[in-house]
Short mmCIF file of C-alpha atoms and ligand atoms in Angstrom, two decimals:
data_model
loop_
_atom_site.label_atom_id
_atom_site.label_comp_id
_atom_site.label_asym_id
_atom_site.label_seq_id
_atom_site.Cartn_x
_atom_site.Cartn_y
_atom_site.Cartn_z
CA UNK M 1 -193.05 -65.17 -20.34
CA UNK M 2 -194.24 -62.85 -17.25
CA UNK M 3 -191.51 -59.69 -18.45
CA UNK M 4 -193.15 -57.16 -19.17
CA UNK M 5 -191.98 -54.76 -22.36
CA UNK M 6 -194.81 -51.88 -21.82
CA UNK M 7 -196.56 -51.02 -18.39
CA UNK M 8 -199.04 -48.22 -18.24
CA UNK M 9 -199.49 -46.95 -14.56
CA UNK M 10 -202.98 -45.05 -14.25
CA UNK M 11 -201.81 -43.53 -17.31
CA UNK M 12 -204.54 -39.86 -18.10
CA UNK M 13 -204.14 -37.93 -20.91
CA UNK M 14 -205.60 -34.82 -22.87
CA UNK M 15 -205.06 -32.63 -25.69
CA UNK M 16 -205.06 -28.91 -25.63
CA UNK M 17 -207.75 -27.56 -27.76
CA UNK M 18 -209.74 -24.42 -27.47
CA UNK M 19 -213.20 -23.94 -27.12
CA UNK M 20 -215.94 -21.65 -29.50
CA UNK M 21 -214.84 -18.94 -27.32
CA UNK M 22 -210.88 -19.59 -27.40
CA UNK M 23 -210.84 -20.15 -24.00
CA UNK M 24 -208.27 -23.65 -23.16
CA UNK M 25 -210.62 -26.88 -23.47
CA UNK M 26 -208.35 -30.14 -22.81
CA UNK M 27 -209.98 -33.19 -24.81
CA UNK M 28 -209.87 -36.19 -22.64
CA UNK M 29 -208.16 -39.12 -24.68
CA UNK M 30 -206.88 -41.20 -21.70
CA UNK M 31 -208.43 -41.91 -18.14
CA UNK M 32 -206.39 -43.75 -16.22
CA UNK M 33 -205.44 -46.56 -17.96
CA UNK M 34 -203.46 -49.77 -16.50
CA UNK M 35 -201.84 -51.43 -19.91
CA UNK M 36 -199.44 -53.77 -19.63
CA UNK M 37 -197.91 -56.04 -22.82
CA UNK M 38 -195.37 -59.34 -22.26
CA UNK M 39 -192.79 -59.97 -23.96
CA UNK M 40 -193.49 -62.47 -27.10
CA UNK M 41 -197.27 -61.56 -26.38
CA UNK M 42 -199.52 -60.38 -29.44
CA UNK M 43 -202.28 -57.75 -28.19
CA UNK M 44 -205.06 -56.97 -30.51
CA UNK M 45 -206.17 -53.38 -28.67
CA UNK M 46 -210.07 -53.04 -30.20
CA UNK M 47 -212.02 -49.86 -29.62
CA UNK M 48 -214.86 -47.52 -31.49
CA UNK M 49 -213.63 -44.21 -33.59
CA UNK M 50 -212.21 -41.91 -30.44
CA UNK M 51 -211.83 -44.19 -27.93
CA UNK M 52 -207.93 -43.40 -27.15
CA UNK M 53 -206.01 -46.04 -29.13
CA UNK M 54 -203.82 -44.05 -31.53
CA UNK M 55 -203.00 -41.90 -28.16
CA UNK M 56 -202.39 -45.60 -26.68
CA UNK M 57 -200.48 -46.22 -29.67
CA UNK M 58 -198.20 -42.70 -29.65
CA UNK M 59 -197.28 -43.14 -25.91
CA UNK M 60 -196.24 -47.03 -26.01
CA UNK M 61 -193.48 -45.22 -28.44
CA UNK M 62 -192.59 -42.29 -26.44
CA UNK M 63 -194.10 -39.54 -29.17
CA UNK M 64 -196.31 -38.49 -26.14
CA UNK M 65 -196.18 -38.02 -22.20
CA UNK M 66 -198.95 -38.76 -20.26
CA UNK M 67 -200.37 -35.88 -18.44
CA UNK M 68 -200.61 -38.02 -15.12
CA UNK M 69 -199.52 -41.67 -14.52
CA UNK M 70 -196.61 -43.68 -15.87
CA UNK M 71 -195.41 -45.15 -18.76
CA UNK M 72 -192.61 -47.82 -18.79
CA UNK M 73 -191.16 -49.16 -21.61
CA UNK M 74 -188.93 -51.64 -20.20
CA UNK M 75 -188.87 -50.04 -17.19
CA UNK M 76 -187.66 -46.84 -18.93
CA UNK M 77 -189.97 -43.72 -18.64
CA UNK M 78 -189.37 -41.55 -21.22
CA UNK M 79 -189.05 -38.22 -19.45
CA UNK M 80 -186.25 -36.82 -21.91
CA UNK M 81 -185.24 -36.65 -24.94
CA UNK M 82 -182.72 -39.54 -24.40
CA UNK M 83 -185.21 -41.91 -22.85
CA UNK M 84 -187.27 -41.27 -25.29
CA UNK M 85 -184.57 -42.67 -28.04
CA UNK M 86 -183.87 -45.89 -26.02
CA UNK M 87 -187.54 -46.54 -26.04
CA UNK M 88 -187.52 -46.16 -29.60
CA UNK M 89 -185.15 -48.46 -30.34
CA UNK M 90 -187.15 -50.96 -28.07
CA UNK M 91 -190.66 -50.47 -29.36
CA UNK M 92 -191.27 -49.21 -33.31
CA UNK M 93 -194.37 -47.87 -34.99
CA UNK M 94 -196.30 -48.46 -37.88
CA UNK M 95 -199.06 -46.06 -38.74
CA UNK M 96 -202.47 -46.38 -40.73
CA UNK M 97 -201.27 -44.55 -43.72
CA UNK M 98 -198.75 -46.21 -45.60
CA UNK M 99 -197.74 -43.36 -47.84
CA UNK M 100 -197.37 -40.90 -44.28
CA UNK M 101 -194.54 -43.32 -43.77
CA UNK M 102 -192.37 -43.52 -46.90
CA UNK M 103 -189.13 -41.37 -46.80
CA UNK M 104 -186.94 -42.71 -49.71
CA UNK M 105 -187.45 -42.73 -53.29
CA UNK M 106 -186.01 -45.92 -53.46
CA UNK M 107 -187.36 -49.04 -51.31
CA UNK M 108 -183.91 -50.17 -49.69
CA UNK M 109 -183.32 -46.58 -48.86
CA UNK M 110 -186.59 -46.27 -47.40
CA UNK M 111 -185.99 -49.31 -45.07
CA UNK M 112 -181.97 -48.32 -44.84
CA UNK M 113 -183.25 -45.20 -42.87
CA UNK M 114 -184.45 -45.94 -39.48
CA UNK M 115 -180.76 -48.01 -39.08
CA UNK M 116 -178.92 -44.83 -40.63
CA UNK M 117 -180.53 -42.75 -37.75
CA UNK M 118 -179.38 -45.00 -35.19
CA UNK M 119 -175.81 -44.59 -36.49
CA UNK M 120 -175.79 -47.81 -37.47
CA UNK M 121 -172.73 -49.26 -40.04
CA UNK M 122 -172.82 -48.83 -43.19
CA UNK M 123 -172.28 -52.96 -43.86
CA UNK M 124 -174.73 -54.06 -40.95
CA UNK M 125 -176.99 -51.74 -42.35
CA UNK M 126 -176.43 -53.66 -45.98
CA UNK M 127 -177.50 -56.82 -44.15
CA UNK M 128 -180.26 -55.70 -42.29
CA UNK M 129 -182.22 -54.24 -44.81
CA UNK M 130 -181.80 -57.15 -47.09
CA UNK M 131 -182.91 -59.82 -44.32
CA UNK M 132 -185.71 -57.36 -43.66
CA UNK M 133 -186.94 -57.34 -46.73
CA UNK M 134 -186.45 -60.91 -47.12
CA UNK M 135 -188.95 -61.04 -43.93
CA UNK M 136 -191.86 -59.26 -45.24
CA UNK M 137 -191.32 -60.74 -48.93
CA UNK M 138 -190.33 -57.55 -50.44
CA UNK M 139 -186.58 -58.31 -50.99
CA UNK M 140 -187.41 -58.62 -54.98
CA UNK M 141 -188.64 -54.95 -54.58
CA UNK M 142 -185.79 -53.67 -53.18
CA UNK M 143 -185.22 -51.14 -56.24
CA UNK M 144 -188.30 -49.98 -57.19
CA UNK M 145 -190.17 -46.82 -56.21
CA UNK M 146 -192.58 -47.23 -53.19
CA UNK M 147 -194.69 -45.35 -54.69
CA UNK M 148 -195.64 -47.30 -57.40
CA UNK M 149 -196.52 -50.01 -54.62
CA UNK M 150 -199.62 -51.23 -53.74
CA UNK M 151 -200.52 -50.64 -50.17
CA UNK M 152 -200.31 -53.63 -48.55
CA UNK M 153 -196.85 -54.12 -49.98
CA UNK M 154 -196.25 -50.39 -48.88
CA UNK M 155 -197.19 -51.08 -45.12
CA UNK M 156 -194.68 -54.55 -45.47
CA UNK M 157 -192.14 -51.91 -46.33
CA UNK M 158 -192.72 -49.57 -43.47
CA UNK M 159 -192.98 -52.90 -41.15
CA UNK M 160 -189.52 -53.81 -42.92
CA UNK M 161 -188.22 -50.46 -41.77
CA UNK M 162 -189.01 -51.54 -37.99
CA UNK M 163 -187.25 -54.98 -38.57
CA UNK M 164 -184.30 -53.58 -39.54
CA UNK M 165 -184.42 -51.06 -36.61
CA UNK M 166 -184.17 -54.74 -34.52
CA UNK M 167 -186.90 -53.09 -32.41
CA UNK M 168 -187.88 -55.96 -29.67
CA UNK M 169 -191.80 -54.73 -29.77
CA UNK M 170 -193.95 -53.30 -32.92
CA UNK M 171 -197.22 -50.92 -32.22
CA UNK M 172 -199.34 -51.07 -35.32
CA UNK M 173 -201.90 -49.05 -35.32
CA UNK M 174 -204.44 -49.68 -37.96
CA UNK M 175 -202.21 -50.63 -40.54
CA UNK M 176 -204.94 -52.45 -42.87
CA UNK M 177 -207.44 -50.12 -42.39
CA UNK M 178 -206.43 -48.83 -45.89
CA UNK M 179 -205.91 -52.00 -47.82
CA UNK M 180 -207.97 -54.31 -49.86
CA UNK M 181 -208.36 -57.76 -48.25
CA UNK M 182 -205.58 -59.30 -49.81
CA UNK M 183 -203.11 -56.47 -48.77
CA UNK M 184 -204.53 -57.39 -45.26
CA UNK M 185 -203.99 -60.63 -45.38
CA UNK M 186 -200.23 -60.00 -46.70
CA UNK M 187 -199.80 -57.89 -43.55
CA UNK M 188 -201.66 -59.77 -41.29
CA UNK M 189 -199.03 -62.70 -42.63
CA UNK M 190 -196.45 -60.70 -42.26
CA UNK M 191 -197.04 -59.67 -38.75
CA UNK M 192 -197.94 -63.32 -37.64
CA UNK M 193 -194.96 -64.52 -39.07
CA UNK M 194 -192.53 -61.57 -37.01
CA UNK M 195 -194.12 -62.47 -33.97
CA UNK M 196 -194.24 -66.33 -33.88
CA UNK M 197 -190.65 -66.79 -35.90
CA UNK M 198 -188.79 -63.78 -34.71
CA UNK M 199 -190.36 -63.31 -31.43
CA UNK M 200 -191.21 -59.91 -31.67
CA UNK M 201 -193.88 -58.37 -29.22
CA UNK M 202 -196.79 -56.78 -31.27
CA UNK M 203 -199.28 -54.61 -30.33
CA UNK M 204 -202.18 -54.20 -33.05
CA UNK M 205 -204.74 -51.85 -33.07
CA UNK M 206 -207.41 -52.80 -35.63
CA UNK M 207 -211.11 -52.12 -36.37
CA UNK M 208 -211.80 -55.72 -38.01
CA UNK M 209 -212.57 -58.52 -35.15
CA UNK M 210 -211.19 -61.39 -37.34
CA UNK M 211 -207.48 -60.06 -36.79
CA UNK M 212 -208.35 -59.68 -33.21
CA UNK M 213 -209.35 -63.35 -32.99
CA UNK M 214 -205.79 -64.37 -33.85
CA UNK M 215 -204.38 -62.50 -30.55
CA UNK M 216 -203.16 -63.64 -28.06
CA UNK M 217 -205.25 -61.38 -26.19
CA UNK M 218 -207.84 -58.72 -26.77
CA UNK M 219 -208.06 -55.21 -25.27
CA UNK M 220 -211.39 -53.21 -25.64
CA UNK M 221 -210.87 -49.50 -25.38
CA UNK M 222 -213.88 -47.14 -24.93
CA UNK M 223 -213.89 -43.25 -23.90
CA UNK M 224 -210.37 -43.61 -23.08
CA UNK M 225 -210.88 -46.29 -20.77
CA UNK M 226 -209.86 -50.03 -20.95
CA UNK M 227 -213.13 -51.29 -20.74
CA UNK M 228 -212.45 -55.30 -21.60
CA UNK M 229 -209.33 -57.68 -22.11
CA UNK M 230 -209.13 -61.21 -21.96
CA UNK M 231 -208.41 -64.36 -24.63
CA UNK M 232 -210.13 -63.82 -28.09
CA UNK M 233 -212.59 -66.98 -26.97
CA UNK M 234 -213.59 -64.93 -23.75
CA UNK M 235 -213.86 -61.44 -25.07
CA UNK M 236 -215.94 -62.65 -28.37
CA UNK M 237 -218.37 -64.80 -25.93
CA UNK M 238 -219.78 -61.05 -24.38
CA UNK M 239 -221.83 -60.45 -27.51
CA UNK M 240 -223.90 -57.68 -25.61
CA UNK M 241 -221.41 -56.42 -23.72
CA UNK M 242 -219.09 -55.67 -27.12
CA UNK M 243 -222.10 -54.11 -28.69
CA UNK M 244 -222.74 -52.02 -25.69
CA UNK M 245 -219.19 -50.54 -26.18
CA UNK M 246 -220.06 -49.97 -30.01
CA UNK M 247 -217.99 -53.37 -31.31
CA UNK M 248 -219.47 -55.80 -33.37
CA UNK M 249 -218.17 -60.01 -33.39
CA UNK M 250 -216.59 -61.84 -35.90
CA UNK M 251 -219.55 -63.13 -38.26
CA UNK M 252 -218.79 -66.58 -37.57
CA UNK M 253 -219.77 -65.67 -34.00
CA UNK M 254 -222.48 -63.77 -34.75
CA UNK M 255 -224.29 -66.02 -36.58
CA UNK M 256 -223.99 -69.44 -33.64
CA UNK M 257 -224.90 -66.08 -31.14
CA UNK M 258 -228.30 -65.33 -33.70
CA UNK M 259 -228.96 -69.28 -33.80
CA UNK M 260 -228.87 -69.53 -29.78
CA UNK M 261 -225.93 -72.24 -30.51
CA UNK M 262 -223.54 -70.89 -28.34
CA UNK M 263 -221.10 -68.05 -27.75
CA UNK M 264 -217.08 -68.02 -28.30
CA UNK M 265 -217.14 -69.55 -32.31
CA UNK M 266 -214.35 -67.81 -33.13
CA UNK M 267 -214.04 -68.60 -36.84
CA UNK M 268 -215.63 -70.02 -39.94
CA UNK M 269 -214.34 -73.55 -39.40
CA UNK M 270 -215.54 -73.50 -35.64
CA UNK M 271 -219.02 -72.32 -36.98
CA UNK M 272 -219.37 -75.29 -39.23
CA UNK M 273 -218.60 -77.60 -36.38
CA UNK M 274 -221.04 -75.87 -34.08
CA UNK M 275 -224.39 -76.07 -36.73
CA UNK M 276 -223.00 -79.81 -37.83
CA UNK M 277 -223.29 -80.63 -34.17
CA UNK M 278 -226.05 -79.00 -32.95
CA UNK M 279 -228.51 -79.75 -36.59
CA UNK M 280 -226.67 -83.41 -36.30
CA UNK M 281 -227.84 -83.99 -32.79
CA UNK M 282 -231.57 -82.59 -33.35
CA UNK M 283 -231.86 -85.86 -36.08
P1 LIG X 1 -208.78 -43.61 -31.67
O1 LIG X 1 -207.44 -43.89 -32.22
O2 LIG X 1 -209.34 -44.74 -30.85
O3 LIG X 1 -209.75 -43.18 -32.72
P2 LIG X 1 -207.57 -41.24 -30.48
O4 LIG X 1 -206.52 -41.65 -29.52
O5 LIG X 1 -207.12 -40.78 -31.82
O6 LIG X 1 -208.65 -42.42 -30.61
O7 LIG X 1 -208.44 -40.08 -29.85
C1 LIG X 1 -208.92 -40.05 -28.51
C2 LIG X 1 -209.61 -38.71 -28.27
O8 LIG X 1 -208.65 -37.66 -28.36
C3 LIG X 1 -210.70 -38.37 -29.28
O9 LIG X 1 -211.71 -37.67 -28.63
C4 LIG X 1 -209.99 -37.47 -30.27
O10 LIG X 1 -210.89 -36.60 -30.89
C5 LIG X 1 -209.01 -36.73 -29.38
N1 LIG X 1 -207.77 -36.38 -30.09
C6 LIG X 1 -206.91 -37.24 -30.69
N2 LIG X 1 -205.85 -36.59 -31.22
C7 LIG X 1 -206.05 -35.28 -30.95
C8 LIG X 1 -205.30 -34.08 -31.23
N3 LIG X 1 -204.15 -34.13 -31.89
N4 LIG X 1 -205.84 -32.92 -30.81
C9 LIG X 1 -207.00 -32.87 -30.13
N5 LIG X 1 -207.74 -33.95 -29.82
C10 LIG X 1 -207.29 -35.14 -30.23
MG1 LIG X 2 -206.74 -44.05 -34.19
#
């Protein structure tokens, strides 16, 4: 598993903005960042309000050039418009918002459209939006209004609309920061399930450390900067050092960090084991 699907090279970017004054201000969002993702990998990319990912996020999929450095999508740099398409049939997007996303009136059109774009046929198009939505468990939804969805089933719909693109990588980028916790955990499901079963590379950008944990590995973004990476079990052991770049840990960490029991608990069922241990040994 040592191809790589998405290589950033030094990788700097900035927005145009202007100052009180109108004179030209570039926002830094990017400072030379080295990113790289294998293929079958899942990367949780973590970082405070600001710190660059959606701007990660936008170039992985060719929406963006960097101002300096290089992006490679499979060794493809998407310097025109053409490049750009090929890396958007290898790497698709979902975005925060699921109702930003939703182009049909109908859920089967909604899905059908990313494969219509690609001039796709009309019968392979049939069976790819049905075995998409078979995927994310909305096939039984497949005529109603998306709309009248809740939002976790709204963002399985968008991630449907990727599947059936047969995209070889999905970004995510916050895609359950709008969703009650069982919406999340129907994505969060959903996602699992694409990249373990299908193989599909995922990137996720998310604000809640317990979806990190699940990664593969963890990327810690701050002022535009890659700033950590490493396993879940590494990257939740720096307690300070996560805090320092305004991150908290999973509570189940937390709480063995508080009780001086030990650093790397990365769940609920680890934390149990840690306090039966440690209160089971002090008898
Ligand atoms: P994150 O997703 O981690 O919150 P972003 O990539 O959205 O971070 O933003 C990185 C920096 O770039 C921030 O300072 C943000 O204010 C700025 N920024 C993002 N998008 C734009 C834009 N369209 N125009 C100007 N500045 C932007
Ligand atoms: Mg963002």
């Amino acid at each position: 598993m040592d191809e790589k699907i998405i290589e950033f090279e030094n990788v700097t970017m900035f927005y145009d903005a202007d100052d009180e004054e109108g004179n030209k201000a570039p926002i830094p969002a990017l400072s030379n960042v080295d990113f790289s993702v294998e293929k079958g990998e899942f990367v949780a990319v973590l970082g405070h309000n600001g710190s660059g990912k959606s701007t990660l996020a936008k170039l992985c999929n060719a929406i963006y050039e960097p101002n300096s450095g290089v992006v490679r999508v499979k060794g493809i740099v998407a310097d025109d418009d053409e490049k750009a398409d090929e890396v958007r049939r290898i790497v698709g997007m979902v975005f925060q918002n699921p109702d930003n996303q939703i182009v049909a009136t109908i859920v089967e059109d909604d899905v059908a459209f990313g494969p219509e774009n690609l001039g796709v046929e009309p019968s392979e198009i049939r069976r790819r939006v049905d075995e998409a939505l078979e995927a994310v468990n909305m096939y039984k939804y497949r005529h109603r209004e998306p709309h009248k969805l809740s939002g976790g089933q709204k963002q399985r719909v968008a991630i449907a609309g990727v599947l059936a693109m047969q995209t070889e990588c999905i970004v995510l980028d916050e895609p359950t920061a709008m969703l009650d916790p069982v919406g999340r955990e129907e994505v969060m499901q959903t996602v699992h399930r694409m990249n373990k079963e299908m193989g599909i590379t995922v990137v996720l950008i998310t604000h809640f450390m317990d979806e990190a944990v699940k990664a593969d590995r963890v990327v810690v973004m701050d002022s535009g900067r890659v700033v950590m990476q490493g396993k879940p079990r590494e990257i939740f052991s720096r307690v300070e050092e996560l805090r320092s770049h305004g991150l908290d840990v999973p509570q189940s960490t937390e709480l063995c960090h508080i009780l001086g029991y030990g650093e790397g608990v990365l769940n609920v069922d680890e934390c149990v084991e840690m306090i039966t241990e440690k209160l089971g040994g002090a008898r």
